[in-house]
CSV table of C-alpha atoms and ligand atoms in Angstrom, one decimal:
chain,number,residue,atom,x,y,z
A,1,UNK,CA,10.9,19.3,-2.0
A,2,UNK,CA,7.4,19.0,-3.4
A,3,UNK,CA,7.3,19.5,-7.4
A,4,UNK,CA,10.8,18.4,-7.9
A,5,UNK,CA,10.7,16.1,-11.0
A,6,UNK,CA,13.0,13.6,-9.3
A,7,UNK,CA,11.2,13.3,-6.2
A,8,UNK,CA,8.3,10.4,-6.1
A,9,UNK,CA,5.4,11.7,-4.8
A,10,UNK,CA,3.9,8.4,-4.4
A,11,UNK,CA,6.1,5.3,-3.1
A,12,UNK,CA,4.6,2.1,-3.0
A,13,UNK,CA,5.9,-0.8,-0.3
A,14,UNK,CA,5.6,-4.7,0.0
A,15,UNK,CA,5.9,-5.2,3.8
A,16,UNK,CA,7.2,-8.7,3.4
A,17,UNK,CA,9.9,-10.5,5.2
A,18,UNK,CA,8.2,-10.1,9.1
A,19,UNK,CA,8.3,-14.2,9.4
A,20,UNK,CA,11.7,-14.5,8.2
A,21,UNK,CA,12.7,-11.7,10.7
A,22,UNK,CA,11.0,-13.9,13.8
A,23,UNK,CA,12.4,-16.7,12.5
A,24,UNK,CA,16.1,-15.8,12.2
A,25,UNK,CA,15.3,-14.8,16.2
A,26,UNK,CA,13.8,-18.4,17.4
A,27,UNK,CA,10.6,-16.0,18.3
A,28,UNK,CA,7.1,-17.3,16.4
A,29,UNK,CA,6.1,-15.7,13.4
A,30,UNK,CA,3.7,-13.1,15.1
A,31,UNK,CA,6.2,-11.7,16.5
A,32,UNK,CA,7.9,-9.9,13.7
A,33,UNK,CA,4.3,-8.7,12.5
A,34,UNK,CA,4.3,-6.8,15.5
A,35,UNK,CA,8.1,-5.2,14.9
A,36,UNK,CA,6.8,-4.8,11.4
A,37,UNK,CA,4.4,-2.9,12.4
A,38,UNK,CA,6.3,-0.6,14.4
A,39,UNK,CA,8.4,-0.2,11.2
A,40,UNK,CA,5.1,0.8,9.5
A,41,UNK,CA,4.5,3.5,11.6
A,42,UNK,CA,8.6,4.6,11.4
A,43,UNK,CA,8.4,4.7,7.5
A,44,UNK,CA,5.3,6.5,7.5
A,45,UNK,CA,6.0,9.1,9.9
A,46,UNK,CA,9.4,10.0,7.4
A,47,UNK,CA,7.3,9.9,4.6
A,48,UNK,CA,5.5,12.5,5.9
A,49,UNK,CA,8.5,14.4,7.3
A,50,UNK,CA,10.5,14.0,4.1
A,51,UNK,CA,7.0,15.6,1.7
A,52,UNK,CA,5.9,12.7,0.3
A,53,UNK,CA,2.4,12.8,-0.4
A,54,UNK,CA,1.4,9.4,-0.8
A,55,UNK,CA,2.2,6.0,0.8
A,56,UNK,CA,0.6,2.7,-0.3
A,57,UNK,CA,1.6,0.0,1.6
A,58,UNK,CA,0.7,-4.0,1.3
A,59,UNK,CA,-0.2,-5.6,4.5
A,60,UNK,CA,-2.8,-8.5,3.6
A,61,UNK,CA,-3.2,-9.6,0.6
A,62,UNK,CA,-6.2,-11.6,-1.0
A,63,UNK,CA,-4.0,-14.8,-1.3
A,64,UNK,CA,-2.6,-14.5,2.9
A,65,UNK,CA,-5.7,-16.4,4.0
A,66,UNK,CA,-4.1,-19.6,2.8
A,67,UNK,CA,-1.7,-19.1,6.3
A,68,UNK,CA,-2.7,-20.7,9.9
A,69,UNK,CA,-5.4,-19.3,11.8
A,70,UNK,CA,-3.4,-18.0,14.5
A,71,UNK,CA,-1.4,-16.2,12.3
A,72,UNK,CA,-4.4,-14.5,10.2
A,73,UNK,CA,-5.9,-13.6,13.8
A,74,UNK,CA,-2.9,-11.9,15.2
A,75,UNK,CA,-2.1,-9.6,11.9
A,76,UNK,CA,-5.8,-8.8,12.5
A,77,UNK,CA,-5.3,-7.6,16.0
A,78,UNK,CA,-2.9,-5.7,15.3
A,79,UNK,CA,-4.4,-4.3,12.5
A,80,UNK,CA,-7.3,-3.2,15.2
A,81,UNK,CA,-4.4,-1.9,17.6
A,82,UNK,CA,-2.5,-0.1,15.2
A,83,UNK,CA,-6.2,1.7,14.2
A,84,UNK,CA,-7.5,2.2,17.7
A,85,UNK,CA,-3.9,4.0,18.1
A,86,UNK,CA,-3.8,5.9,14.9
A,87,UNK,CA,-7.7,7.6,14.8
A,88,UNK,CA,-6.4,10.0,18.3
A,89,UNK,CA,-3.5,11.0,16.8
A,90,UNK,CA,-4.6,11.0,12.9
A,91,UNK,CA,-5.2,15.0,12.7
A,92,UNK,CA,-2.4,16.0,14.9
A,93,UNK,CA,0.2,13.8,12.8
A,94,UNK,CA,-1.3,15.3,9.7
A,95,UNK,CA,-1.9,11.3,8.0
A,96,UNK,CA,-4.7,10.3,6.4
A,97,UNK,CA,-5.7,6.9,5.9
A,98,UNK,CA,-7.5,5.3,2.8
A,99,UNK,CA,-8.2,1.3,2.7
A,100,UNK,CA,-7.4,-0.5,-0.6
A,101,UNK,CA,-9.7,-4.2,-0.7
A,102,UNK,CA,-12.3,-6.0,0.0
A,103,UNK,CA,-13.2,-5.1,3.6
A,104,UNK,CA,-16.4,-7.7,3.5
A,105,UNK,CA,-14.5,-10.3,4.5
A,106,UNK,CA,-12.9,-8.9,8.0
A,107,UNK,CA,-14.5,-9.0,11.1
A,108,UNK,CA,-17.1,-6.7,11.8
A,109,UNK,CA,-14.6,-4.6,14.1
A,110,UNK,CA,-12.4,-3.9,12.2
A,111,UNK,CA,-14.2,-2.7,9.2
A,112,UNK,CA,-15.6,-0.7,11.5
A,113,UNK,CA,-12.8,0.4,12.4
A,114,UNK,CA,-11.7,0.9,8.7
A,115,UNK,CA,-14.5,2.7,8.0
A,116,UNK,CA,-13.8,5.3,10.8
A,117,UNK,CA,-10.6,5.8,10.1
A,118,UNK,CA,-11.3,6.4,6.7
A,119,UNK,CA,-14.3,9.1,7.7
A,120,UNK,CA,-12.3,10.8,10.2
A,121,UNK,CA,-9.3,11.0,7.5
A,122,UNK,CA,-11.8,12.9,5.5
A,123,UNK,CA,-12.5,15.7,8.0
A,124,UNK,CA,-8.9,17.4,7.7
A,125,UNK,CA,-6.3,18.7,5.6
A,126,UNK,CA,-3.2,16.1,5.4
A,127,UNK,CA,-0.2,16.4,4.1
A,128,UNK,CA,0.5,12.6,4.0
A,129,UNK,CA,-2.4,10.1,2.6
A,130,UNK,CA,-1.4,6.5,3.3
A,131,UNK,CA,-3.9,3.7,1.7
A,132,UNK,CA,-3.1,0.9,3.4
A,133,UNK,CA,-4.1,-2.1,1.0
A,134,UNK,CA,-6.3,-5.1,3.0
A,135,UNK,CA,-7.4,-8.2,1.2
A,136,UNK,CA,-6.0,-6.7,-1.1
A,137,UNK,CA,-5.4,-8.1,-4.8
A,138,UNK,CA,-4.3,-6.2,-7.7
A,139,UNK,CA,-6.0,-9.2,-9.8
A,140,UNK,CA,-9.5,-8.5,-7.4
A,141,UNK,CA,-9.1,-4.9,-8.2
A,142,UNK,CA,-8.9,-4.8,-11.7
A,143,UNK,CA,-11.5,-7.4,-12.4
A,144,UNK,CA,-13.7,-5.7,-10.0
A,145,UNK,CA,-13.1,-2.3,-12.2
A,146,UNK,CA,-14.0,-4.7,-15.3
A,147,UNK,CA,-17.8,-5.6,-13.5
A,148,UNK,CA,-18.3,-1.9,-12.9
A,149,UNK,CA,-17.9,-0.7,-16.3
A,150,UNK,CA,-19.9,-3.6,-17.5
A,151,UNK,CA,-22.4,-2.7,-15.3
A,152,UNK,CA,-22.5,1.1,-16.3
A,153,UNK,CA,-22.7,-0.2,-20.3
A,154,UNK,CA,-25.7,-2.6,-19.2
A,155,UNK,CA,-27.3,0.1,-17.7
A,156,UNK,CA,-26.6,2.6,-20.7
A,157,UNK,CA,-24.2,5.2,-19.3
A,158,UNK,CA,-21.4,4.6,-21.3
A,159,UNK,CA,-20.6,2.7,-24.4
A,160,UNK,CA,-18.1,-0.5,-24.5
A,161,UNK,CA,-16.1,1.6,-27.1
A,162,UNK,CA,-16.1,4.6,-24.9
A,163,UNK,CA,-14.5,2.8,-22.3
A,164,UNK,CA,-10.8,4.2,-21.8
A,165,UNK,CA,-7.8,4.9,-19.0
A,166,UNK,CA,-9.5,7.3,-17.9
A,167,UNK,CA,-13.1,5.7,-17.0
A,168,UNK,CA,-11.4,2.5,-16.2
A,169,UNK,CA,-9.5,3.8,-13.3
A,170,UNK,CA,-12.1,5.8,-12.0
A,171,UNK,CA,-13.1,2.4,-11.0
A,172,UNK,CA,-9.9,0.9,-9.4
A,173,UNK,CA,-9.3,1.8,-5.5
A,174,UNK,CA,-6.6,4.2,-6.1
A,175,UNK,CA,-9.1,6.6,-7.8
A,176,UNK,CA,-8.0,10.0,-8.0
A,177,UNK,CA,-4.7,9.5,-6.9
A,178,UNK,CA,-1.1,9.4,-9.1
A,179,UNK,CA,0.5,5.6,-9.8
A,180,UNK,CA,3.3,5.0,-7.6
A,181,UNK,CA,6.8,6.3,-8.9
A,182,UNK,CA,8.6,3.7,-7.1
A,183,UNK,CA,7.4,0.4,-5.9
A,184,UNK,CA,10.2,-0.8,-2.8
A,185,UNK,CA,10.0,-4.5,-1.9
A,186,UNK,CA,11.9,-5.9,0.6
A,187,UNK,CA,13.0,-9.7,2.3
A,188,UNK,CA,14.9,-10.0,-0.9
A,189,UNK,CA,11.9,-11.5,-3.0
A,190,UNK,CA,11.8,-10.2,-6.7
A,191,UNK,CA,8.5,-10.8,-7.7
A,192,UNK,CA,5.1,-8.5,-7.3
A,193,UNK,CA,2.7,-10.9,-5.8
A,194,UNK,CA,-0.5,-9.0,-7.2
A,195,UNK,CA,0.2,-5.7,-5.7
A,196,UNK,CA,-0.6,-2.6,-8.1
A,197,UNK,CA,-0.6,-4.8,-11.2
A,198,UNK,CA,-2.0,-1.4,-13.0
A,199,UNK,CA,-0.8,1.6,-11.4
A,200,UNK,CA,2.7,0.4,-11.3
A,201,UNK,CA,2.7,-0.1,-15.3
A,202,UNK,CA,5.5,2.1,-15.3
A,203,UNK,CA,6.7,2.4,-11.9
A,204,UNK,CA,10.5,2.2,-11.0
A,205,UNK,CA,11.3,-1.1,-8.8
A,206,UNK,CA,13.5,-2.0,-5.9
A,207,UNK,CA,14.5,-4.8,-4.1
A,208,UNK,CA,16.5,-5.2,-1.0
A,209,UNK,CA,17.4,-7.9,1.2
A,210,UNK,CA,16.4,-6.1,4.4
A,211,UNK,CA,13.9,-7.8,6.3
A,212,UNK,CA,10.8,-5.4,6.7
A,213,UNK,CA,11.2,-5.1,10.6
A,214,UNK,CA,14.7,-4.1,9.7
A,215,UNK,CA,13.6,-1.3,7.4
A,216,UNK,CA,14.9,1.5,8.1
A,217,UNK,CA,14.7,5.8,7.3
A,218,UNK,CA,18.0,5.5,5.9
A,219,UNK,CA,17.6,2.9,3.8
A,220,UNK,CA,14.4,4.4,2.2
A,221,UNK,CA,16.4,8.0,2.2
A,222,UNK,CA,19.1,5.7,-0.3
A,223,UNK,CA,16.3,4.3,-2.2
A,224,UNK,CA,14.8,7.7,-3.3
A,225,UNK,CA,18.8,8.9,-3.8
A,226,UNK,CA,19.2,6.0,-6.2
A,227,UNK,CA,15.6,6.9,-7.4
A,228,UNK,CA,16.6,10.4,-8.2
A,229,UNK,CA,18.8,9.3,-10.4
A,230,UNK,CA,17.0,6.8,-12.4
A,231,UNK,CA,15.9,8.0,-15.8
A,232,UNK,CA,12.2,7.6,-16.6
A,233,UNK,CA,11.1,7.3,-20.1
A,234,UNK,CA,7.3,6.2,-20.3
A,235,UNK,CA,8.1,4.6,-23.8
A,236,UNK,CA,9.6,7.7,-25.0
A,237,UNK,CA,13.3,8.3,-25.8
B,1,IPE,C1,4.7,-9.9,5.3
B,1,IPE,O1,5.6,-10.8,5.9
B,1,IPE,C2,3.4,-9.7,6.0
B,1,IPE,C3,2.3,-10.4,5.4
B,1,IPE,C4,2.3,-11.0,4.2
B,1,IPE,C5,1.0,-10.4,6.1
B,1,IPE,P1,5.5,-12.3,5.7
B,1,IPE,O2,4.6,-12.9,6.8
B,1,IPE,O3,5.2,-12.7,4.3
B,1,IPE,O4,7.0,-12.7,6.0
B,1,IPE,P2,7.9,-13.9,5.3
B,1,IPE,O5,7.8,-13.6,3.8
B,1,IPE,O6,7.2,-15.2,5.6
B,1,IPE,O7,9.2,-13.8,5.9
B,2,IPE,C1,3.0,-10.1,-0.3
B,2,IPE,O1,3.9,-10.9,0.5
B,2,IPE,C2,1.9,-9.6,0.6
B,2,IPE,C3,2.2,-8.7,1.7
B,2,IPE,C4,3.4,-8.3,2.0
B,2,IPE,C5,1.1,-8.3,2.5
B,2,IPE,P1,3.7,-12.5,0.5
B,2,IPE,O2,4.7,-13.0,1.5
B,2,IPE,O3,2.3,-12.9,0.7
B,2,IPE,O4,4.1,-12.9,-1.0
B,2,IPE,P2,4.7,-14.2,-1.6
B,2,IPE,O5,3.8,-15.3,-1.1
B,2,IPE,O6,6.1,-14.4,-1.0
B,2,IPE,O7,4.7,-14.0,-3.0
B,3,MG,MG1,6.3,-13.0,2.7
């Protein structure tokens, strides 16, 4: 499957919709972060199953703080649970986890927590790497790439002039890995709400009106058929 010019080796997903979901159900809110979860761990098990080789997912972006406390504290939790879960089984599933954000912010759990993951992750080979993106901005990101290279001009490694893709990206959390080929969004929201504003410069998008706890397999086996048979240009002809 691997090396196959049709198949993405990096997919890219907005979790969105979980509220909606509880909603719909009379259940509160946090309840469909915790289905959506489960649907986290669904899609990212097939992802590795299927050979894809990277999976970058959205769970909290920069601007989710603005929602209720509760609701901010429970995706937390089960950030920790899903974590606490995930470092036992990590080598054996053959998933490796990477963190996109600010981590500063969280409590000082779960960036440990974070940070363990991540160091564990880097003792074995994986055949899936999943960055799971946490405060998370792609605005944040970029600007934060800006200070750096500002920084290394100030202090004389590099020249403004000199500065190109290449050293620019060096600086942006998805260092060293290839853009997304497809970014999915679901809940039936067409808009990117500051996920991968640069890696997904050329990026093939797609929507569906499935709920993200209703995200299934199947429905991400259609979206790489349909993906398949998309023709990228890059500007070209
Ligand atoms: C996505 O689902 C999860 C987060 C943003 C943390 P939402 O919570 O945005 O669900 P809707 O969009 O309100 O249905
Ligand atoms: C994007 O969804 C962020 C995540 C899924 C984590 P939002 O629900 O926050 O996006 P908007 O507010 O609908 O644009
Ligand atoms: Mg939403």
């Amino acid at each position: 499957m691997r090396g196959d010019v049709n198949r993405p080796r990096h997919i890219a997903i907005i979790m969105d919709g979980n509220g909606r979901w509880a909603k719909k159900r009379g259940l509160p809110r946090t309840a469909g972060h915790a289905v959506g979860a489960e649907t986290f761990r669904t899609i990212a098990t097939h992802c590795k199953n299927i050979g894809i080789e990277y999976l970058t997912v959205f769970a909290f972006s920069t601007e989710n703080w603005k929602r209720s406390d509760e609701e901010v504290a429970t995706i937390m939790t089960l950030l920790e649970k899903y974590l606490l879960e995930a470092i036992d089984s990590m080598a054996e599933n053959k998933i490796q986890l990477r963190f996109f954000g600010d981590l500063t912010p969280l409590s000082a759990k779960l960036r440990t927590l974070c940070q363990e993951t991540q160091g564990i992750s880097e003792t074995y080979e994986s055949e899936l790497q999943v960055n799971i993106c946490l405060n998370y901005g792609g605005r944040d990101e970029i600007l934060n790439a800006v200070r750096a290279c500002a920084s290394d001009c100030l202090e004389g490694k590099i020249k403004p002039e000199e500065i190109d893709h290449e050293c620019f990206t060096k600086h942006l959390y998805s260092a060293d890995i290839p853009d997304p080929d497809l970014v999915i969004r679901p809940s039936g929201e067409v808009r990117v709400s500051n996920f991968l504003l640069w890696q997904s410069a050329y990026a093939e998008y797609f929507y569906t009106d499935t709920l993200w706890p209703d995200f299934t397999a199947s429905e991400l086996n259609h979206i790489i058929n349909e993906f398949s048979k998309r023709q990228r240009r890059f500007g070209g002809i």
